[in-house]
Short mmCIF file of C-alpha atoms in Angstrom, two decimals:
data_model
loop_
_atom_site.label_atom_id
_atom_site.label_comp_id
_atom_site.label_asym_id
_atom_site.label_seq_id
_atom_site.Cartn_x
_atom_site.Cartn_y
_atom_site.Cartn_z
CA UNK A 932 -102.26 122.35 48.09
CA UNK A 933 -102.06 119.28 50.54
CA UNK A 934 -103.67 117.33 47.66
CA UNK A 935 -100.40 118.50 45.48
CA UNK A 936 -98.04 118.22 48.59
CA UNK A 937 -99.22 114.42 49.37
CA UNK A 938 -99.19 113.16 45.46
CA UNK A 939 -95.50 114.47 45.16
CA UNK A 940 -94.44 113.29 48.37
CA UNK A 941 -96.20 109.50 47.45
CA UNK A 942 -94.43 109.85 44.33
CA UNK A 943 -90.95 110.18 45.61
CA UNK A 944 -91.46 107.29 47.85
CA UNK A 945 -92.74 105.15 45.32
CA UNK A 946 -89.66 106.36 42.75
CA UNK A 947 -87.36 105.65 45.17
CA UNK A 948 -88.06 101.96 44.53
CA UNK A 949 -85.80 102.90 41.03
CA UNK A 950 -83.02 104.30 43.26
CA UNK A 951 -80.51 101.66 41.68
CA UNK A 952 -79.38 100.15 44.62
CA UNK A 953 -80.17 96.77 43.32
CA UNK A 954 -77.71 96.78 40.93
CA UNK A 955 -74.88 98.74 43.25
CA UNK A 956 -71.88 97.35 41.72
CA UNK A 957 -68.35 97.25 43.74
CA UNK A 958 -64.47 96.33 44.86
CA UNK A 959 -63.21 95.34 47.08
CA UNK A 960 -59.18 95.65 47.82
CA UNK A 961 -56.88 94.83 50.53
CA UNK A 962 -52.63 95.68 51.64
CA UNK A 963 -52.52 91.79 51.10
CA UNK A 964 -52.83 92.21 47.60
CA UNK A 965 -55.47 92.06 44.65
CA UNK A 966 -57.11 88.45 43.80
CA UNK A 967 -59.19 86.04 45.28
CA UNK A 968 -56.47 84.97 47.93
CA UNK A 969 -54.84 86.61 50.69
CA UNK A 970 -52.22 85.07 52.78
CA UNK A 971 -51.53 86.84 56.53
CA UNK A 972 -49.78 85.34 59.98
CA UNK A 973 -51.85 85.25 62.55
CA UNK A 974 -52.32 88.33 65.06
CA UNK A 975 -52.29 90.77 61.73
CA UNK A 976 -54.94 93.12 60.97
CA UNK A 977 -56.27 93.23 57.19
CA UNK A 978 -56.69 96.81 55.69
CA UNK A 979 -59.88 96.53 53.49
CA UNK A 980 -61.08 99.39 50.94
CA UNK A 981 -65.01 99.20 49.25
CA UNK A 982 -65.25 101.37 45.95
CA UNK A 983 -68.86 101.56 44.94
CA UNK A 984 -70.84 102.64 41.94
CA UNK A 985 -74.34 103.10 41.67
CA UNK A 986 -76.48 103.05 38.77
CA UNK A 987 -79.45 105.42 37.83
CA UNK A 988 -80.16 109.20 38.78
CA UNK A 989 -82.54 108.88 41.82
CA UNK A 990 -81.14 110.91 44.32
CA UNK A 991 -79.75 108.69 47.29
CA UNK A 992 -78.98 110.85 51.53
CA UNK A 993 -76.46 108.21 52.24
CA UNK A 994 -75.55 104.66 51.67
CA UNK A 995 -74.95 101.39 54.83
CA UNK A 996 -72.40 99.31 53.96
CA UNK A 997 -71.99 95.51 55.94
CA UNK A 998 -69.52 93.62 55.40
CA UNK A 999 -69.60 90.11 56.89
CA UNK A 1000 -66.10 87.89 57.23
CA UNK A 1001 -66.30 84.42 58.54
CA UNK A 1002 -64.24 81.87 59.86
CA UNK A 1003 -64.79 78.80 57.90
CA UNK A 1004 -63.39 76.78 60.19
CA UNK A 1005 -65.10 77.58 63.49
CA UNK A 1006 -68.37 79.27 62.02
CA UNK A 1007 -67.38 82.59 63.99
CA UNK A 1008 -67.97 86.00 62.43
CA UNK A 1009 -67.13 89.34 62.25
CA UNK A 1010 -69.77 91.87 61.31
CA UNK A 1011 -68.26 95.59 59.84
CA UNK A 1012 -70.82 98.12 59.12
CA UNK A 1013 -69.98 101.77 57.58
CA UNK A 1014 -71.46 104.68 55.72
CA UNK A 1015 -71.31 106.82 52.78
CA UNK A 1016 -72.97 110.33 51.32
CA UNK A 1017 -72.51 108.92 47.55
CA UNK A 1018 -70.95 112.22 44.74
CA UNK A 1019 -72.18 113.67 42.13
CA UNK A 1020 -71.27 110.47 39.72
CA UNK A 1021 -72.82 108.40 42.29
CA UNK A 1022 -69.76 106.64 43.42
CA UNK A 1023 -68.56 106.17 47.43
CA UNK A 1024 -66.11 104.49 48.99
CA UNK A 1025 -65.39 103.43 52.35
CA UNK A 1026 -62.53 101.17 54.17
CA UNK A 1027 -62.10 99.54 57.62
CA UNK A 1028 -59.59 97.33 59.24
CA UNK A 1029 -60.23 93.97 60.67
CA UNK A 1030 -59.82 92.76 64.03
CA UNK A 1031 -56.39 90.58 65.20
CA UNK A 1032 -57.14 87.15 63.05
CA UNK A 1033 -56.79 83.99 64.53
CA UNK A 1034 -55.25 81.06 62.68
CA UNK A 1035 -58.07 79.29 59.84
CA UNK A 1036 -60.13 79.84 56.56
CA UNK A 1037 -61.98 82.80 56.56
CA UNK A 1038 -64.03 84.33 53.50
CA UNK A 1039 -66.30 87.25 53.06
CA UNK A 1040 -69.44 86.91 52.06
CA UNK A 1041 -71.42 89.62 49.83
CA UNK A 1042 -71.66 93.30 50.81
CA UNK A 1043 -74.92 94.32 51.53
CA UNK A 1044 -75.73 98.06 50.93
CA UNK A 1045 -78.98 99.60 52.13
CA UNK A 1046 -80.47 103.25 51.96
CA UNK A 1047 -83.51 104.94 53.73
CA UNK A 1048 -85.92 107.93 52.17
CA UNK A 1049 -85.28 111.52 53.40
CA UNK A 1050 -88.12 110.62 56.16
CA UNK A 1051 -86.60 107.21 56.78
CA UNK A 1052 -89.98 105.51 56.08
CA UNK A 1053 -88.49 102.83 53.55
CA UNK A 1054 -85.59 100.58 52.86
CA UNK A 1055 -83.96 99.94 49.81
CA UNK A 1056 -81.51 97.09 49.61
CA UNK A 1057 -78.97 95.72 47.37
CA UNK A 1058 -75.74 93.58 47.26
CA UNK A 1059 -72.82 92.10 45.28
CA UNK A 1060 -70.45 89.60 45.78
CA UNK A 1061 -66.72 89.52 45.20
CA UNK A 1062 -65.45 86.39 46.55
CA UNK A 1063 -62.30 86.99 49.05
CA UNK A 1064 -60.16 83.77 50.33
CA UNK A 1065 -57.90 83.98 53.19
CA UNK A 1066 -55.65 81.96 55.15
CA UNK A 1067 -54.17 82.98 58.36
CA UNK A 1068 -51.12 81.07 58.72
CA UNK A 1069 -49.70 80.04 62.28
CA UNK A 1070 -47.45 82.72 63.57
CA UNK A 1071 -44.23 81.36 63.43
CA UNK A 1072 -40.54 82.67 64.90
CA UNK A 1073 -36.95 82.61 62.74
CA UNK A 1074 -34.29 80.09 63.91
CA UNK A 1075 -30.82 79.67 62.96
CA UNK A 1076 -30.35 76.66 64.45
CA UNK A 1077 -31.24 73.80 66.93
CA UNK A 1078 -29.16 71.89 69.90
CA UNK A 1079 -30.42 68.72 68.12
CA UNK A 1080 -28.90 69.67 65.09
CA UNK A 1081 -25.40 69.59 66.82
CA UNK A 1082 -26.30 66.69 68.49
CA UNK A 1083 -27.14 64.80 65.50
CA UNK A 1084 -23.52 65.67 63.98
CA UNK A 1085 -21.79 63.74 67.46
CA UNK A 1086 -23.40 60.50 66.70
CA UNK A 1087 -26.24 60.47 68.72
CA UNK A 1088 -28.40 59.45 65.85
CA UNK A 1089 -28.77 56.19 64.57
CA UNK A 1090 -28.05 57.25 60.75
CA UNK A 1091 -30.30 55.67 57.97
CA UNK A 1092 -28.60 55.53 55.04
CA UNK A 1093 -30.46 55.69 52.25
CA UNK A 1094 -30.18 57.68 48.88
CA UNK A 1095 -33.21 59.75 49.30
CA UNK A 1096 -32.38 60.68 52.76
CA UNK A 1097 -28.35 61.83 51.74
CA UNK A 1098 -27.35 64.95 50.18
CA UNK A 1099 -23.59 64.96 48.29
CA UNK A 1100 -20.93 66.49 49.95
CA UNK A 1101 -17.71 68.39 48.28
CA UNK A 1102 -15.22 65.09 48.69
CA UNK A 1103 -14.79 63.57 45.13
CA UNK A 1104 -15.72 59.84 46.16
CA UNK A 1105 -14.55 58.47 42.37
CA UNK A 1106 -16.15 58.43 38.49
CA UNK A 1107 -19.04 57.42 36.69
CA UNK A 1108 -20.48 57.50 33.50
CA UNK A 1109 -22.43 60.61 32.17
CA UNK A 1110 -25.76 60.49 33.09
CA UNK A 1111 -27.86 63.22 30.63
CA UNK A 1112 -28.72 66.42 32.69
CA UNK A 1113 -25.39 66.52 34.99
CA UNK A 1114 -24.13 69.82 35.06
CA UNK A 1115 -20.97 71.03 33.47
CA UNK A 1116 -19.48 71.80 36.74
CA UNK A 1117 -19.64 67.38 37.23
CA UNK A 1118 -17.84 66.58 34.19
CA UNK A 1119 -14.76 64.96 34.98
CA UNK A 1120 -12.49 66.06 32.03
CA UNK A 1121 -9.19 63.83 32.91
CA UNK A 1122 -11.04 60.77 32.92
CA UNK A 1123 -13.51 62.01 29.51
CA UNK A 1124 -9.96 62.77 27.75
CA UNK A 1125 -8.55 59.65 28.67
CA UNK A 1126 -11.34 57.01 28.19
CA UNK A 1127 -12.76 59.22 24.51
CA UNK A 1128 -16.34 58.89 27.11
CA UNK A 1129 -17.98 61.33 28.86
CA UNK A 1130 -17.50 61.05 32.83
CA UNK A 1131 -19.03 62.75 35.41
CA UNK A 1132 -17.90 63.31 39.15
CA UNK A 1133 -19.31 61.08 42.01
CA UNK A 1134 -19.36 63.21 45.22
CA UNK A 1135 -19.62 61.34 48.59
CA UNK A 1136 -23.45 61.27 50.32
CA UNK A 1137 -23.78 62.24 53.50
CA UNK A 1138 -26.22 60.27 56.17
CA UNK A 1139 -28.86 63.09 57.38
CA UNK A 1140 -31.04 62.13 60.28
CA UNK A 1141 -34.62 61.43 60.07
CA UNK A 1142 -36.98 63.81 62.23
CA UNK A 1143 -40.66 63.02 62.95
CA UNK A 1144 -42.39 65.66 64.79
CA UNK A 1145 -45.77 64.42 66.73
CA UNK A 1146 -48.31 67.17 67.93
CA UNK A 1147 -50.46 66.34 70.32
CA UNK A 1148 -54.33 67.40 69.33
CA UNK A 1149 -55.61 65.75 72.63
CA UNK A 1150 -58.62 68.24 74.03
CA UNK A 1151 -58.14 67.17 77.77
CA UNK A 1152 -54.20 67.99 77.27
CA UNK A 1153 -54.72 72.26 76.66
CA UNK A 1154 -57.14 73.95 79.64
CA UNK A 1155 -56.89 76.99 77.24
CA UNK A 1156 -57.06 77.70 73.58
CA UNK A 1157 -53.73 79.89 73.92
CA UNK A 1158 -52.13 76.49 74.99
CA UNK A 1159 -53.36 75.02 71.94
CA UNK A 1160 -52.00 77.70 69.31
CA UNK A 1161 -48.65 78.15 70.91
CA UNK A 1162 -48.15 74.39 70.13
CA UNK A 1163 -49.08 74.55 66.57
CA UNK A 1164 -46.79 77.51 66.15
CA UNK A 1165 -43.52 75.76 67.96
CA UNK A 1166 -43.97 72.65 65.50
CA UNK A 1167 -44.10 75.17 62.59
CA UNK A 1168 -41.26 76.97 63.14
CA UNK A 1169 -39.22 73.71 64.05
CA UNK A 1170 -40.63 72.29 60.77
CA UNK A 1171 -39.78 75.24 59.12
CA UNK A 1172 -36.02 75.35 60.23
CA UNK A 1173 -35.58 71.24 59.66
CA UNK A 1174 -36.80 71.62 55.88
CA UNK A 1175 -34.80 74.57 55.63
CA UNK A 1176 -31.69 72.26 56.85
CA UNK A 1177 -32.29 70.17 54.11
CA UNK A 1178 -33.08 67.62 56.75
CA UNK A 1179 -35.60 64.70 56.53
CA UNK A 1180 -38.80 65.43 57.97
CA UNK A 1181 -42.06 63.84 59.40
CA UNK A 1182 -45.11 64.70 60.87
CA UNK A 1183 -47.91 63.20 62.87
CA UNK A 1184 -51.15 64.45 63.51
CA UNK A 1185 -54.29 62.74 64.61
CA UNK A 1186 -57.72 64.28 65.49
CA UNK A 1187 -61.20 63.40 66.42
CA UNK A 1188 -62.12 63.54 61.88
CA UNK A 1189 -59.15 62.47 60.26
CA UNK A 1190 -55.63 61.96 60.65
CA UNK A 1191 -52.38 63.13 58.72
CA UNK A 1192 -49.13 61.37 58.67
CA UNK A 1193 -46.70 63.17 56.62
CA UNK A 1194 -43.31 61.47 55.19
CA UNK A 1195 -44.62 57.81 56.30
CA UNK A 1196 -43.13 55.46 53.75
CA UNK A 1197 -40.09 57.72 53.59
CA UNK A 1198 -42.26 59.71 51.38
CA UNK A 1199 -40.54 63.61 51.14
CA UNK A 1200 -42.45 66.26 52.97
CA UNK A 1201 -42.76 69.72 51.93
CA UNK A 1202 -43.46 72.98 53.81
CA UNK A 1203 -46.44 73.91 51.95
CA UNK A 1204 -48.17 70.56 52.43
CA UNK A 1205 -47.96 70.87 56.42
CA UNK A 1206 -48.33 74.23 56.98
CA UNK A 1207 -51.55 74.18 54.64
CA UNK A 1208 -52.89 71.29 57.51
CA UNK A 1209 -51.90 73.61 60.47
CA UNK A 1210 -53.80 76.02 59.12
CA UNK A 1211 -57.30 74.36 60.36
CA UNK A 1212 -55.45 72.03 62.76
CA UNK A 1213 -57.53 71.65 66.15
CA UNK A 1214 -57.41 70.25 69.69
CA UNK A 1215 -60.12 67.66 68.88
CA UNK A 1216 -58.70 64.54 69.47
CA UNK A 1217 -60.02 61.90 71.84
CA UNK A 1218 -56.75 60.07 71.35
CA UNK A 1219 -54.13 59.86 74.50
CA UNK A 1220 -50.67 61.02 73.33
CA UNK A 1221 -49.45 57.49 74.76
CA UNK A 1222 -51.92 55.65 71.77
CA UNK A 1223 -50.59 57.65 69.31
CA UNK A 1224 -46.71 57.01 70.17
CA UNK A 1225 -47.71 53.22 69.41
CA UNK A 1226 -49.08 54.00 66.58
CA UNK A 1227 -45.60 56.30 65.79
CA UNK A 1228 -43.55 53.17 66.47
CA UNK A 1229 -45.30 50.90 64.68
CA UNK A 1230 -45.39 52.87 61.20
CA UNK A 1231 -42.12 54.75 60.80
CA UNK A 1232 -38.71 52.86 60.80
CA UNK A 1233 -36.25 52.65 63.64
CA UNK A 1234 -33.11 54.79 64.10
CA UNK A 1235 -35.54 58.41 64.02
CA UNK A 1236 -35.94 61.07 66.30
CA UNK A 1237 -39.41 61.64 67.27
CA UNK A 1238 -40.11 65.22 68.55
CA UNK A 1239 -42.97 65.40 70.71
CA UNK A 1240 -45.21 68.88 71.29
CA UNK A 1241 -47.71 68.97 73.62
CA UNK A 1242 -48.30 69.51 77.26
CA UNK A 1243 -49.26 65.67 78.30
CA UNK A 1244 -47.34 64.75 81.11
CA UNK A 1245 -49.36 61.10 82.14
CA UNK A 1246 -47.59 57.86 83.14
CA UNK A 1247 -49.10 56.85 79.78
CA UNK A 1248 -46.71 58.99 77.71
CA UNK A 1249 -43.71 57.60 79.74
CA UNK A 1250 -44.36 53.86 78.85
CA UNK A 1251 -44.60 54.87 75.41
CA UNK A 1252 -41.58 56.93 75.32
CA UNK A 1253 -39.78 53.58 76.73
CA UNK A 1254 -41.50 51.62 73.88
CA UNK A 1255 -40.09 53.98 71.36
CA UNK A 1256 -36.90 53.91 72.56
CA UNK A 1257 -36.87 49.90 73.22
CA UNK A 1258 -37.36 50.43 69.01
CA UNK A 1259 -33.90 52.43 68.36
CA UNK A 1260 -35.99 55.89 68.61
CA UNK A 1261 -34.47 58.18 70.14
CA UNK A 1262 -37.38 60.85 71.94
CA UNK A 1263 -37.10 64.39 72.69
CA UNK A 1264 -40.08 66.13 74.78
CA UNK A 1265 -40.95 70.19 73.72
CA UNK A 1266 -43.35 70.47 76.77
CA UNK A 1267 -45.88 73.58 76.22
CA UNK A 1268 -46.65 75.14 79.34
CA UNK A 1269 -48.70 77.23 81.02
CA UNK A 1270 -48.31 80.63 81.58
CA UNK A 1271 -50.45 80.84 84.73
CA UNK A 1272 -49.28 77.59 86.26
CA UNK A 1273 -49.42 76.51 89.41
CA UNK A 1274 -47.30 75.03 91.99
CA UNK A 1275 -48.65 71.34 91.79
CA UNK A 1276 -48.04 71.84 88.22
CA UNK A 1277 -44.37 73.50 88.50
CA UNK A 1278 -43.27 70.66 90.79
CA UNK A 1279 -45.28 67.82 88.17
CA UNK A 1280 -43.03 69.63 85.52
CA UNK A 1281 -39.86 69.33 87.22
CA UNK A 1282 -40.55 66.00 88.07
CA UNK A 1283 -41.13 64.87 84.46
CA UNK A 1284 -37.61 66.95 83.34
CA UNK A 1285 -35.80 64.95 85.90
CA UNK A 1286 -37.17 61.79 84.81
CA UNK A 1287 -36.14 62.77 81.16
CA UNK A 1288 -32.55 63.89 82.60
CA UNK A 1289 -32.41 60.26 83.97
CA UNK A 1290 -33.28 58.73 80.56
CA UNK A 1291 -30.60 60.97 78.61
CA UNK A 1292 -34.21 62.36 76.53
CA UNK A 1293 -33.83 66.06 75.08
CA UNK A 1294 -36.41 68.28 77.11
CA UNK A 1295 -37.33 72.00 77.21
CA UNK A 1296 -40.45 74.03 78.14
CA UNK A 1297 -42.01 77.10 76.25
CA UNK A 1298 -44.79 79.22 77.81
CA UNK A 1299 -44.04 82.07 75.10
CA UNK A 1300 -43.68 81.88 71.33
CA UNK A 1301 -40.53 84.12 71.17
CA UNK A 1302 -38.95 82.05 74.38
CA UNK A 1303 -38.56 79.02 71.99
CA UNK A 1304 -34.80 80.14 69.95
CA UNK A 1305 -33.25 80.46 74.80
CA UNK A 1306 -34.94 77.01 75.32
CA UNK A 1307 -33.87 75.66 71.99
CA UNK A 1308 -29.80 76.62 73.01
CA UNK A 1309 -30.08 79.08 69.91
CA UNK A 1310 -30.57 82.28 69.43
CA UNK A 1311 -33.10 84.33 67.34
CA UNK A 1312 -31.73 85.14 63.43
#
């Protein structure tokens, strides 16, 4: 009898070697959609669902799932693990939700699935892969408008006037000849009836101010990381308003690997394009904010606003800030503060807005993403 009992009981351990978890087969879908991609703000959670299968007939107690996600930009992970008693057809499924994502790549790489004998003596492993992209965009806030804006309409700016940088206006400005694509709506009739020629409308252009937004990626400038993000997230919703506007935009940013400056050679910038370079944007720069404003002056034109976003408040940055504005550049300040500041760095603030109040330069301070629409003179949409 124990010669019977110990055969049978080698034989299921050595058959459970043909469980056919090897060749587990899966899905894996999310609320941000199916596909490879995924697009999410960050702070959101990401709903994930596993739907299993697995092959054969072997009896299986239960099934381990791990799920791994990592952060491709900052090599951090997050490790999910969950379990399963598989049905009759084998199949199982599980789900989970991710923590509060911070702002970068991540991608999850293959499930691994694992199951144990009734006496939990051996392992039996097996994976699959289906690749999952996502990209946590930088949380952003809705603005109608901007004080700059309406300062921009008063003739603060020095206007560059220049076809690409003009949009038409309603005003009738005279005729010229049909150019093949205008609209009906253009076609000047009186003048194509009197002249036997087609003749389209020529609408008067409209100056639109050039502004060139400059983050600062300086390390030394952000004690904390929250600094850091709340930066990235004021220049993309000020970004995202200005393109909105129909406005001319640039953008400047320079770190420790590479540098990115958007719209230089009046080139057009598009939301996609920056927002894309946010996405993996960090505080890695050796650079002073002060080297970077030379470099600012020497490579854009004159007559520009340059917005600058950081929380650098050195004698450095003021020299610069002259230099600019020696050039016909007119700077504006977006200081990001700290939330838990102290009182040597309350009065250092107030004594850099009173220096700006002297020089006639735009300045605010945000400590909180959804302060920026009060210290903007707007209100939230």
């Amino acid at each position: 009898m124990l010669f019977v009992i110990l055969n049978a009981l080698g034989l299921y351990l050595l058959l459970g070697r043909w469980s056919g978890i090897g060749g587990i087969r899966g899905i894996r879908l999310t609320d941000a959609g199916q596909g490879s991609h995924a697009f999410l703000t960050a702070g959101m959670r990401l709903q994930v669902k596993l739907r299993m299968q697995i092959p054969g007939f072997w009896p299986l107690p239960y099934i381990i799932v791990r799920e791994k996600l990592v952060r491709l930009s900052g090599g951090e992970s997050q490790l999910y693990e969950m379990s399963f008693v598989p049905d009759y057809r084998r199949r199982g499924e599980v789900q989970f939700e991710t923590a509060p994502l911070r702002r970068g790549k991540y991608e999850f790489q293959k499930t691994d699935c694992s199951t144990r004998d009734i006496f939990g003596l051996f392992e039996h492993r097996g994976s699959y892969s289906q690749p999952l992209h996502i990209q946590v965009l930088p949380r952003t806030i809705t603005l109608k408008d901007w004080r700059l804006f309406r300062r921009s309409q008063r003739g603060v700016f020095q206007h560059t006037l220049t076809s690409l940088w003009a949009r038409e206006t309603t005003q009738i400005d005279g005729v010229r000849e049909y150019i093949h694509g205008d609209r009906l709506s253009r076609i000047h009739w009186n003048a194509t009836a009197k002249t036997g020629q087609w003749k389209s409308k020529e609408f008067e252009r409209e100056a639109l101010p050039r502004v060139v937004f400059v983050l600062d990626r300086n390390e030394i400038s952000y004690p904390g990381a929250e600094q850091f993000e709340l930066a990235v997230s004021v220049a993309a919703s000020l970004i995202e308003l200005t393109i909105a506007k129909g406005m001319p935009v640039g953008f400047v940013s320079s770190g420790q690997s590479s540098s990115y400056w958007f719209g230089q050679g009046r080139t057009p910038v598009s939301r996609d394009e920056v927002f894309q370079h946010l996405v993996e944007v960090e505080a890695d720069s050796r650079e002073t904010l002060g080297e970077l404003l030379g470099q600012v002056a020497e490579r854009f034109e004159t007559g520009i606003h340059i917005v600058i976003i950081g929380s650098s408040t050195d004698n450095q940055t003021v020299v610069a800030m002259n230099a600019l504005e020696s050039k016909r550049m007119i700077p504006s300040i977006i200081h990001i503060a700290d939330k838990h500041h102290h009182a040597d760095e309350a009065a250092r603030l107030r004594q850099w807005q009173l220096l700006c109040q002297s020089k006639q330069w735009e300045f605010c301070s945000v400590s909180q993403l959804d302060h920026l629409p009060q210290v903007l003179g707007v209100v939230p949409a």
